[in-house]
Amino acid sequence: MNRKGILIVVSGFSGVGKGTLMKCLTERYGHYALSISATTRPPRKGEEDGREYFFKTKEEFEQLIKEERLIEYACYCGNYYGTPCDYVEDQMEQGRDVILEIELQGALKVRQKYPEALLLFVMPPDAQTLLSRLQTRGTETEDVIRARLERAVEESQDVEKYDYMIINDDLEQSVEKLHSLIESQHYKMSRNLDFVRQIRKEIKELAKGE
């Protein structure tokens, strides 16, 4: 049975630890491809173009939109974020599971285009932990942190639209839970209808003595 790559969308409140979770998952299991998003936000210290993000000007990003070269895009806290098409589709054709780390608006757009996509939402164990993680980053002002918390309030209204949640309390356990959820999707009947039809055909032939 040929294993086809599936599309996984991972979202979560800003500061919940999505990036660390994805980094650990892809380092531990080599068959995942972490999609690189395009964004107009400036690079943070240590980030490189083409590694964490494809950093674009507003004009460059809007040209990608015009050319329909993005699976999805959205504006978040004043900056554009989007998923380039080519990389994602190429990796899935090669049988790799592609993970998109994007926010809620984009996730719902992906679901419209790819109904079989698996949507996962990363939750903090509690609200105070979320605030502490935002503060210990040391990269945002108090005003930005407040804006991210206000955005989290908005996002919390739609989390029920996701398939599963991962509570990111213990990193090791969270990585394993995430991996198990993704692996289980490969065995859904709806993803294996060609295989089921082939087995059905072979059994019928055996039953007839052919």
PDB file of C-alpha atoms in Angstrom:
ATOM      1  CA  MET A   1       0.000   0.000   0.000  1.00  0.00           C
ATOM      2  CA  ASN A   2       1.474   3.329  -1.062  1.00  0.00           C
ATOM      3  CA  ARG A   3       1.569   5.831   1.763  1.00  0.00           C
ATOM      4  CA  LYS A   4       0.355   9.232   0.616  1.00  0.00           C
ATOM      5  CA  GLY A   5       1.302  12.379   2.444  1.00  0.00           C
ATOM      6  CA  ILE A   6      -1.392  14.179   4.384  1.00  0.00           C
ATOM      7  CA  LEU A   7      -1.822  17.838   5.232  1.00  0.00           C
ATOM      8  CA  ILE A   8      -1.785  18.829   8.907  1.00  0.00           C
ATOM      9  CA  VAL A   9      -2.643  22.288  10.191  1.00  0.00           C
ATOM     10  CA  VAL A  10      -1.328  23.232  13.635  1.00  0.00           C
ATOM     11  CA  SER A  11      -2.596  26.412  15.273  1.00  0.00           C
ATOM     12  CA  GLY A  12      -2.558  27.841  18.761  1.00  0.00           C
ATOM     13  CA  PHE A  13      -2.490  31.055  20.730  1.00  0.00           C
ATOM     14  CA  SER A  14       0.613  33.179  20.341  1.00  0.00           C
ATOM     15  CA  GLY A  15       3.154  32.084  22.951  1.00  0.00           C
ATOM     16  CA  VAL A  16       1.688  28.605  23.473  1.00  0.00           C
ATOM     17  CA  GLY A  17       4.845  26.899  22.182  1.00  0.00           C
ATOM     18  CA  LYS A  18       3.829  25.775  18.692  1.00  0.00           C
ATOM     19  CA  GLY A  19       7.271  26.429  17.230  1.00  0.00           C
ATOM     20  CA  THR A  20       9.106  24.386  19.864  1.00  0.00           C
ATOM     21  CA  LEU A  21       6.599  21.560  19.512  1.00  0.00           C
ATOM     22  CA  MET A  22       7.016  21.457  15.723  1.00  0.00           C
ATOM     23  CA  LYS A  23      10.807  21.610  15.970  1.00  0.00           C
ATOM     24  CA  CYS A  24      10.912  18.623  18.328  1.00  0.00           C
ATOM     25  CA  LEU A  25       8.446  16.621  16.228  1.00  0.00           C
ATOM     26  CA  THR A  26      10.310  17.096  12.942  1.00  0.00           C
ATOM     27  CA  GLU A  27      13.690  16.374  14.552  1.00  0.00           C
ATOM     28  CA  ARG A  28      12.427  13.145  16.128  1.00  0.00           C
ATOM     29  CA  TYR A  29      10.527  11.834  13.092  1.00  0.00           C
ATOM     30  CA  GLY A  30      12.111  12.322   9.708  1.00  0.00           C
ATOM     31  CA  HIS A  31       9.045  11.872   7.487  1.00  0.00           C
ATOM     32  CA  TYR A  32       7.469  15.220   8.339  1.00  0.00           C
ATOM     33  CA  ALA A  33       7.890  18.323   6.209  1.00  0.00           C
ATOM     34  CA  LEU A  34       7.316  21.598   8.030  1.00  0.00           C
ATOM     35  CA  SER A  35       5.975  24.090   5.516  1.00  0.00           C
ATOM     36  CA  ILE A  36       7.701  27.447   5.462  1.00  0.00           C
ATOM     37  CA  SER A  37       5.288  30.362   5.451  1.00  0.00           C
ATOM     38  CA  ALA A  38       5.736  33.712   3.795  1.00  0.00           C
ATOM     39  CA  THR A  39       5.279  36.774   6.003  1.00  0.00           C
ATOM     40  CA  THR A  40       5.668  40.522   5.995  1.00  0.00           C
ATOM     41  CA  ARG A  41       6.653  40.703   9.666  1.00  0.00           C
ATOM     42  CA  PRO A  42      10.320  41.568  10.317  1.00  0.00           C
ATOM     43  CA  PRO A  43      12.702  38.746  11.276  1.00  0.00           C
ATOM     44  CA  ARG A  44      13.323  38.127  14.953  1.00  0.00           C
ATOM     45  CA  LYS A  45      16.873  37.741  16.234  1.00  0.00           C
ATOM     46  CA  GLY A  46      18.446  34.574  14.811  1.00  0.00           C
ATOM     47  CA  GLU A  47      15.793  33.996  12.127  1.00  0.00           C
ATOM     48  CA  GLU A  48      16.872  33.534   8.512  1.00  0.00           C
ATOM     49  CA  ASP A  49      14.985  34.003   5.264  1.00  0.00           C
ATOM     50  CA  GLY A  50      13.995  30.616   3.819  1.00  0.00           C
ATOM     51  CA  ARG A  51      14.453  28.794   7.131  1.00  0.00           C
ATOM     52  CA  GLU A  52      11.883  30.113   9.626  1.00  0.00           C
ATOM     53  CA  TYR A  53       9.934  32.165   7.062  1.00  0.00           C
ATOM     54  CA  PHE A  54      10.160  33.613   3.592  1.00  0.00           C
ATOM     55  CA  PHE A  55      10.338  37.284   4.567  1.00  0.00           C
ATOM     56  CA  LYS A  56       8.525  39.471   2.040  1.00  0.00           C
ATOM     57  CA  THR A  57       7.697  43.119   1.605  1.00  0.00           C
ATOM     58  CA  LYS A  58       4.023  44.026   1.511  1.00  0.00           C
ATOM     59  CA  GLU A  59       4.290  44.556  -2.249  1.00  0.00           C
ATOM     60  CA  GLU A  60       5.942  41.163  -2.818  1.00  0.00           C
ATOM     61  CA  PHE A  61       3.315  39.410  -0.721  1.00  0.00           C
ATOM     62  CA  GLU A  62       0.441  41.066  -2.523  1.00  0.00           C
ATOM     63  CA  GLN A  63       1.956  39.931  -5.828  1.00  0.00           C
ATOM     64  CA  LEU A  64       1.834  36.324  -4.565  1.00  0.00           C
ATOM     65  CA  ILE A  65      -1.840  36.837  -3.752  1.00  0.00           C
ATOM     66  CA  LYS A  66      -2.501  38.253  -7.191  1.00  0.00           C
ATOM     67  CA  GLU A  67      -0.795  35.284  -8.868  1.00  0.00           C
ATOM     68  CA  GLU A  68      -2.759  32.813  -6.662  1.00  0.00           C
ATOM     69  CA  ARG A  69       0.477  31.218  -5.457  1.00  0.00           C
ATOM     70  CA  LEU A  70      -0.701  30.843  -1.849  1.00  0.00           C
ATOM     71  CA  ILE A  71      -2.836  28.070  -0.355  1.00  0.00           C
ATOM     72  CA  GLU A  72      -4.087  30.557   2.211  1.00  0.00           C
ATOM     73  CA  TYR A  73      -3.162  33.901   3.657  1.00  0.00           C
ATOM     74  CA  ALA A  74      -4.319  36.178   6.425  1.00  0.00           C
ATOM     75  CA  CYS A  75      -3.436  39.386   8.208  1.00  0.00           C
ATOM     76  CA  TYR A  76      -2.453  38.905  11.853  1.00  0.00           C
ATOM     77  CA  CYS A  77      -1.412  41.733  14.191  1.00  0.00           C
ATOM     78  CA  GLY A  78      -0.743  44.014  11.218  1.00  0.00           C
ATOM     79  CA  ASN A  79       1.296  41.577   9.115  1.00  0.00           C
ATOM     80  CA  TYR A  80       0.510  39.189   6.275  1.00  0.00           C
ATOM     81  CA  TYR A  81       1.120  35.452   6.680  1.00  0.00           C
ATOM     82  CA  GLY A  82       0.566  32.867   3.932  1.00  0.00           C
ATOM     83  CA  THR A  83       1.406  29.356   2.717  1.00  0.00           C
ATOM     84  CA  PRO A  84       3.111  28.945  -0.683  1.00  0.00           C
ATOM     85  CA  CYS A  85       1.462  26.241  -2.821  1.00  0.00           C
ATOM     86  CA  ASP A  86       4.364  24.619  -4.639  1.00  0.00           C
ATOM     87  CA  TYR A  87       6.350  23.310  -1.683  1.00  0.00           C
ATOM     88  CA  VAL A  88       3.325  21.797   0.072  1.00  0.00           C
ATOM     89  CA  GLU A  89       1.980  19.932  -2.951  1.00  0.00           C
ATOM     90  CA  ASP A  90       5.410  18.630  -3.969  1.00  0.00           C
ATOM     91  CA  GLN A  91       6.089  17.181  -0.501  1.00  0.00           C
ATOM     92  CA  MET A  92       2.702  15.472  -0.324  1.00  0.00           C
ATOM     93  CA  GLU A  93       3.306  13.876  -3.740  1.00  0.00           C
ATOM     94  CA  GLN A  94       6.524  12.419  -2.315  1.00  0.00           C
ATOM     95  CA  GLY A  95       4.565  10.835   0.524  1.00  0.00           C
ATOM     96  CA  ARG A  96       5.651  13.201   3.261  1.00  0.00           C
ATOM     97  CA  ASP A  97       3.225  14.569   5.847  1.00  0.00           C
ATOM     98  CA  VAL A  98       3.205  18.353   5.551  1.00  0.00           C
ATOM     99  CA  ILE A  99       2.603  20.467   8.632  1.00  0.00           C
ATOM    100  CA  LEU A 100       1.338  24.018   8.313  1.00  0.00           C
ATOM    101  CA  GLU A 101       1.858  26.105  11.443  1.00  0.00           C
ATOM    102  CA  ILE A 102      -0.698  28.850  10.821  1.00  0.00           C
ATOM    103  CA  GLU A 103      -3.338  30.875  12.630  1.00  0.00           C
ATOM    104  CA  LEU A 104      -7.051  30.204  12.788  1.00  0.00           C
ATOM    105  CA  GLN A 105      -8.203  32.242   9.793  1.00  0.00           C
ATOM    106  CA  GLY A 106      -5.761  30.472   7.526  1.00  0.00           C
ATOM    107  CA  ALA A 107      -6.592  27.068   8.972  1.00  0.00           C
ATOM    108  CA  LEU A 108     -10.251  27.414   8.085  1.00  0.00           C
ATOM    109  CA  LYS A 109      -9.320  28.479   4.544  1.00  0.00           C
ATOM    110  CA  VAL A 110      -7.162  25.365   4.208  1.00  0.00           C
ATOM    111  CA  ARG A 111     -10.081  23.209   5.358  1.00  0.00           C
ATOM    112  CA  GLN A 112     -12.201  24.684   2.548  1.00  0.00           C
ATOM    113  CA  LYS A 113      -9.613  23.747  -0.088  1.00  0.00           C
ATOM    114  CA  TYR A 114      -8.477  20.476   1.526  1.00  0.00           C
ATOM    115  CA  PRO A 115     -11.462  18.918   3.367  1.00  0.00           C
ATOM    116  CA  GLU A 116      -9.327  15.927   4.437  1.00  0.00           C
ATOM    117  CA  ALA A 117      -6.735  18.133   6.161  1.00  0.00           C
ATOM    118  CA  LEU A 118      -6.197  17.389   9.862  1.00  0.00           C
ATOM    119  CA  LEU A 119      -6.681  20.475  12.055  1.00  0.00           C
ATOM    120  CA  LEU A 120      -4.962  20.516  15.469  1.00  0.00           C
ATOM    121  CA  PHE A 121      -5.072  23.315  18.044  1.00  0.00           C
ATOM    122  CA  VAL A 122      -2.343  23.675  20.694  1.00  0.00           C
ATOM    123  CA  MET A 123      -3.628  24.836  24.079  1.00  0.00           C
ATOM    124  CA  PRO A 124      -1.752  26.045  27.182  1.00  0.00           C
ATOM    125  CA  PRO A 125      -2.454  24.201  30.448  1.00  0.00           C
ATOM    126  CA  ASP A 126      -3.917  27.462  31.790  1.00  0.00           C
ATOM    127  CA  ALA A 127      -4.121  31.179  30.961  1.00  0.00           C
ATOM    128  CA  GLN A 128      -1.402  32.246  33.410  1.00  0.00           C
ATOM    129  CA  THR A 129       1.080  29.924  31.747  1.00  0.00           C
ATOM    130  CA  LEU A 130       0.282  31.524  28.398  1.00  0.00           C
ATOM    131  CA  LEU A 131       0.971  35.003  29.791  1.00  0.00           C
ATOM    132  CA  SER A 132       4.241  33.849  31.367  1.00  0.00           C
ATOM    133  CA  ARG A 133       5.450  32.349  28.084  1.00  0.00           C
ATOM    134  CA  LEU A 134       4.714  35.571  26.230  1.00  0.00           C
ATOM    135  CA  GLN A 135       6.576  37.603  28.838  1.00  0.00           C
ATOM    136  CA  THR A 136       9.649  35.354  28.947  1.00  0.00           C
ATOM    137  CA  ARG A 137      10.143  35.613  25.175  1.00  0.00           C
ATOM    138  CA  GLY A 138      11.573  39.070  25.709  1.00  0.00           C
ATOM    139  CA  THR A 139      10.789  40.054  22.121  1.00  0.00           C
ATOM    140  CA  GLU A 140       7.523  41.971  22.563  1.00  0.00           C
ATOM    141  CA  THR A 141       6.442  45.098  24.417  1.00  0.00           C
ATOM    142  CA  GLU A 142       3.634  45.064  26.945  1.00  0.00           C
ATOM    143  CA  ASP A 143       1.318  46.579  24.327  1.00  0.00           C
ATOM    144  CA  VAL A 144       2.103  43.778  21.873  1.00  0.00           C
ATOM    145  CA  ILE A 145       1.581  41.149  24.580  1.00  0.00           C
ATOM    146  CA  ARG A 146      -1.799  42.692  25.402  1.00  0.00           C
ATOM    147  CA  ALA A 147      -2.714  42.650  21.705  1.00  0.00           C
ATOM    148  CA  ARG A 148      -1.770  38.973  21.471  1.00  0.00           C
ATOM    149  CA  LEU A 149      -3.909  38.138  24.506  1.00  0.00           C
ATOM    150  CA  GLU A 150      -6.845  40.021  23.016  1.00  0.00           C
ATOM    151  CA  ARG A 151      -6.353  38.082  19.797  1.00  0.00           C
ATOM    152  CA  ALA A 152      -6.340  34.841  21.815  1.00  0.00           C
ATOM    153  CA  VAL A 153      -9.720  35.768  23.249  1.00  0.00           C
ATOM    154  CA  GLU A 154     -11.079  36.101  19.697  1.00  0.00           C
ATOM    155  CA  GLU A 155      -9.479  32.841  18.546  1.00  0.00           C
ATOM    156  CA  SER A 156     -10.899  30.929  21.501  1.00  0.00           C
ATOM    157  CA  GLN A 157     -14.389  31.461  20.074  1.00  0.00           C
ATOM    158  CA  ASP A 158     -13.660  29.194  17.085  1.00  0.00           C
ATOM    159  CA  VAL A 159     -11.389  26.442  18.407  1.00  0.00           C
ATOM    160  CA  GLU A 160     -14.269  23.945  18.249  1.00  0.00           C
ATOM    161  CA  LYS A 161     -13.845  23.961  14.463  1.00  0.00           C
ATOM    162  CA  TYR A 162     -10.592  22.004  14.861  1.00  0.00           C
ATOM    163  CA  ASP A 163     -10.441  18.207  14.940  1.00  0.00           C
ATOM    164  CA  TYR A 164      -8.298  17.757  18.063  1.00  0.00           C
ATOM    165  CA  MET A 165      -6.483  19.765  20.711  1.00  0.00           C
ATOM    166  CA  ILE A 166      -3.038  19.212  22.219  1.00  0.00           C
ATOM    167  CA  ILE A 167      -2.421  20.647  25.705  1.00  0.00           C
ATOM    168  CA  ASN A 168       1.225  21.716  25.628  1.00  0.00           C
ATOM    169  CA  ASP A 169       2.200  21.180  29.247  1.00  0.00           C
ATOM    170  CA  ASP A 170       4.901  18.502  29.125  1.00  0.00           C
ATOM    171  CA  LEU A 171       6.842  18.875  25.853  1.00  0.00           C
ATOM    172  CA  GLU A 172       7.829  15.213  25.491  1.00  0.00           C
ATOM    173  CA  GLN A 173       4.300  13.971  26.015  1.00  0.00           C
ATOM    174  CA  SER A 174       2.887  16.614  23.697  1.00  0.00           C
ATOM    175  CA  VAL A 175       5.226  15.572  20.875  1.00  0.00           C
ATOM    176  CA  GLU A 176       4.198  11.924  21.214  1.00  0.00           C
ATOM    177  CA  LYS A 177       0.491  12.737  21.358  1.00  0.00           C
ATOM    178  CA  LEU A 178       0.809  14.878  18.258  1.00  0.00           C
ATOM    179  CA  HIS A 179       2.665  12.164  16.375  1.00  0.00           C
ATOM    180  CA  SER A 180       0.104   9.508  17.356  1.00  0.00           C
ATOM    181  CA  LEU A 181      -2.825  11.640  16.214  1.00  0.00           C
ATOM    182  CA  ILE A 182      -1.217  12.259  12.834  1.00  0.00           C
ATOM    183  CA  GLU A 183      -0.269   8.590  12.355  1.00  0.00           C
ATOM    184  CA  SER A 184      -3.827   7.484  13.070  1.00  0.00           C
ATOM    185  CA  GLN A 185      -5.101   9.593  10.170  1.00  0.00           C
ATOM    186  CA  HIS A 186      -3.281   7.382   7.673  1.00  0.00           C
ATOM    187  CA  TYR A 187      -5.618   4.516   8.565  1.00  0.00           C
ATOM    188  CA  LYS A 188      -8.924   6.319   8.102  1.00  0.00           C
ATOM    189  CA  MET A 189     -11.147   4.469   5.639  1.00  0.00           C
ATOM    190  CA  SER A 190     -11.670   7.620   3.588  1.00  0.00           C
ATOM    191  CA  ARG A 191      -7.922   7.823   2.932  1.00  0.00           C
ATOM    192  CA  ASN A 192      -7.598   4.185   1.883  1.00  0.00           C
ATOM    193  CA  LEU A 193     -10.484   3.519  -0.476  1.00  0.00           C
ATOM    194  CA  ASP A 194      -8.234   2.422  -3.360  1.00  0.00           C
ATOM    195  CA  PHE A 195      -6.603  -0.163  -1.110  1.00  0.00           C
ATOM    196  CA  VAL A 196      -9.997  -1.371   0.169  1.00  0.00           C
ATOM    197  CA  ARG A 197     -11.294  -1.773  -3.396  1.00  0.00           C
ATOM    198  CA  GLN A 198      -8.198  -3.745  -4.387  1.00  0.00           C
ATOM    199  CA  ILE A 199      -8.512  -6.108  -1.422  1.00  0.00           C
ATOM    200  CA  ARG A 200     -12.220  -6.572  -2.148  1.00  0.00           C
ATOM    201  CA  LYS A 201     -11.423  -7.472  -5.746  1.00  0.00           C
ATOM    202  CA  GLU A 202      -8.700  -9.956  -4.752  1.00  0.00           C
ATOM    203  CA  ILE A 203     -10.939 -11.670  -2.186  1.00  0.00           C
ATOM    204  CA  LYS A 204     -13.721 -12.041  -4.750  1.00  0.00           C
ATOM    205  CA  GLU A 205     -11.278 -13.652  -7.172  1.00  0.00           C
ATOM    206  CA  LEU A 206     -10.079 -16.069  -4.481  1.00  0.00           C
ATOM    207  CA  ALA A 207     -13.660 -16.924  -3.542  1.00  0.00           C
ATOM    208  CA  LYS A 208     -14.374 -17.830  -7.158  1.00  0.00           C
ATOM    209  CA  GLY A 209     -11.282 -20.003  -7.301  1.00  0.00           C
ATOM    210  CA  GLU A 210      -9.553 -17.810  -9.886  1.00  0.00           C
TER     211      GLU A 210
END
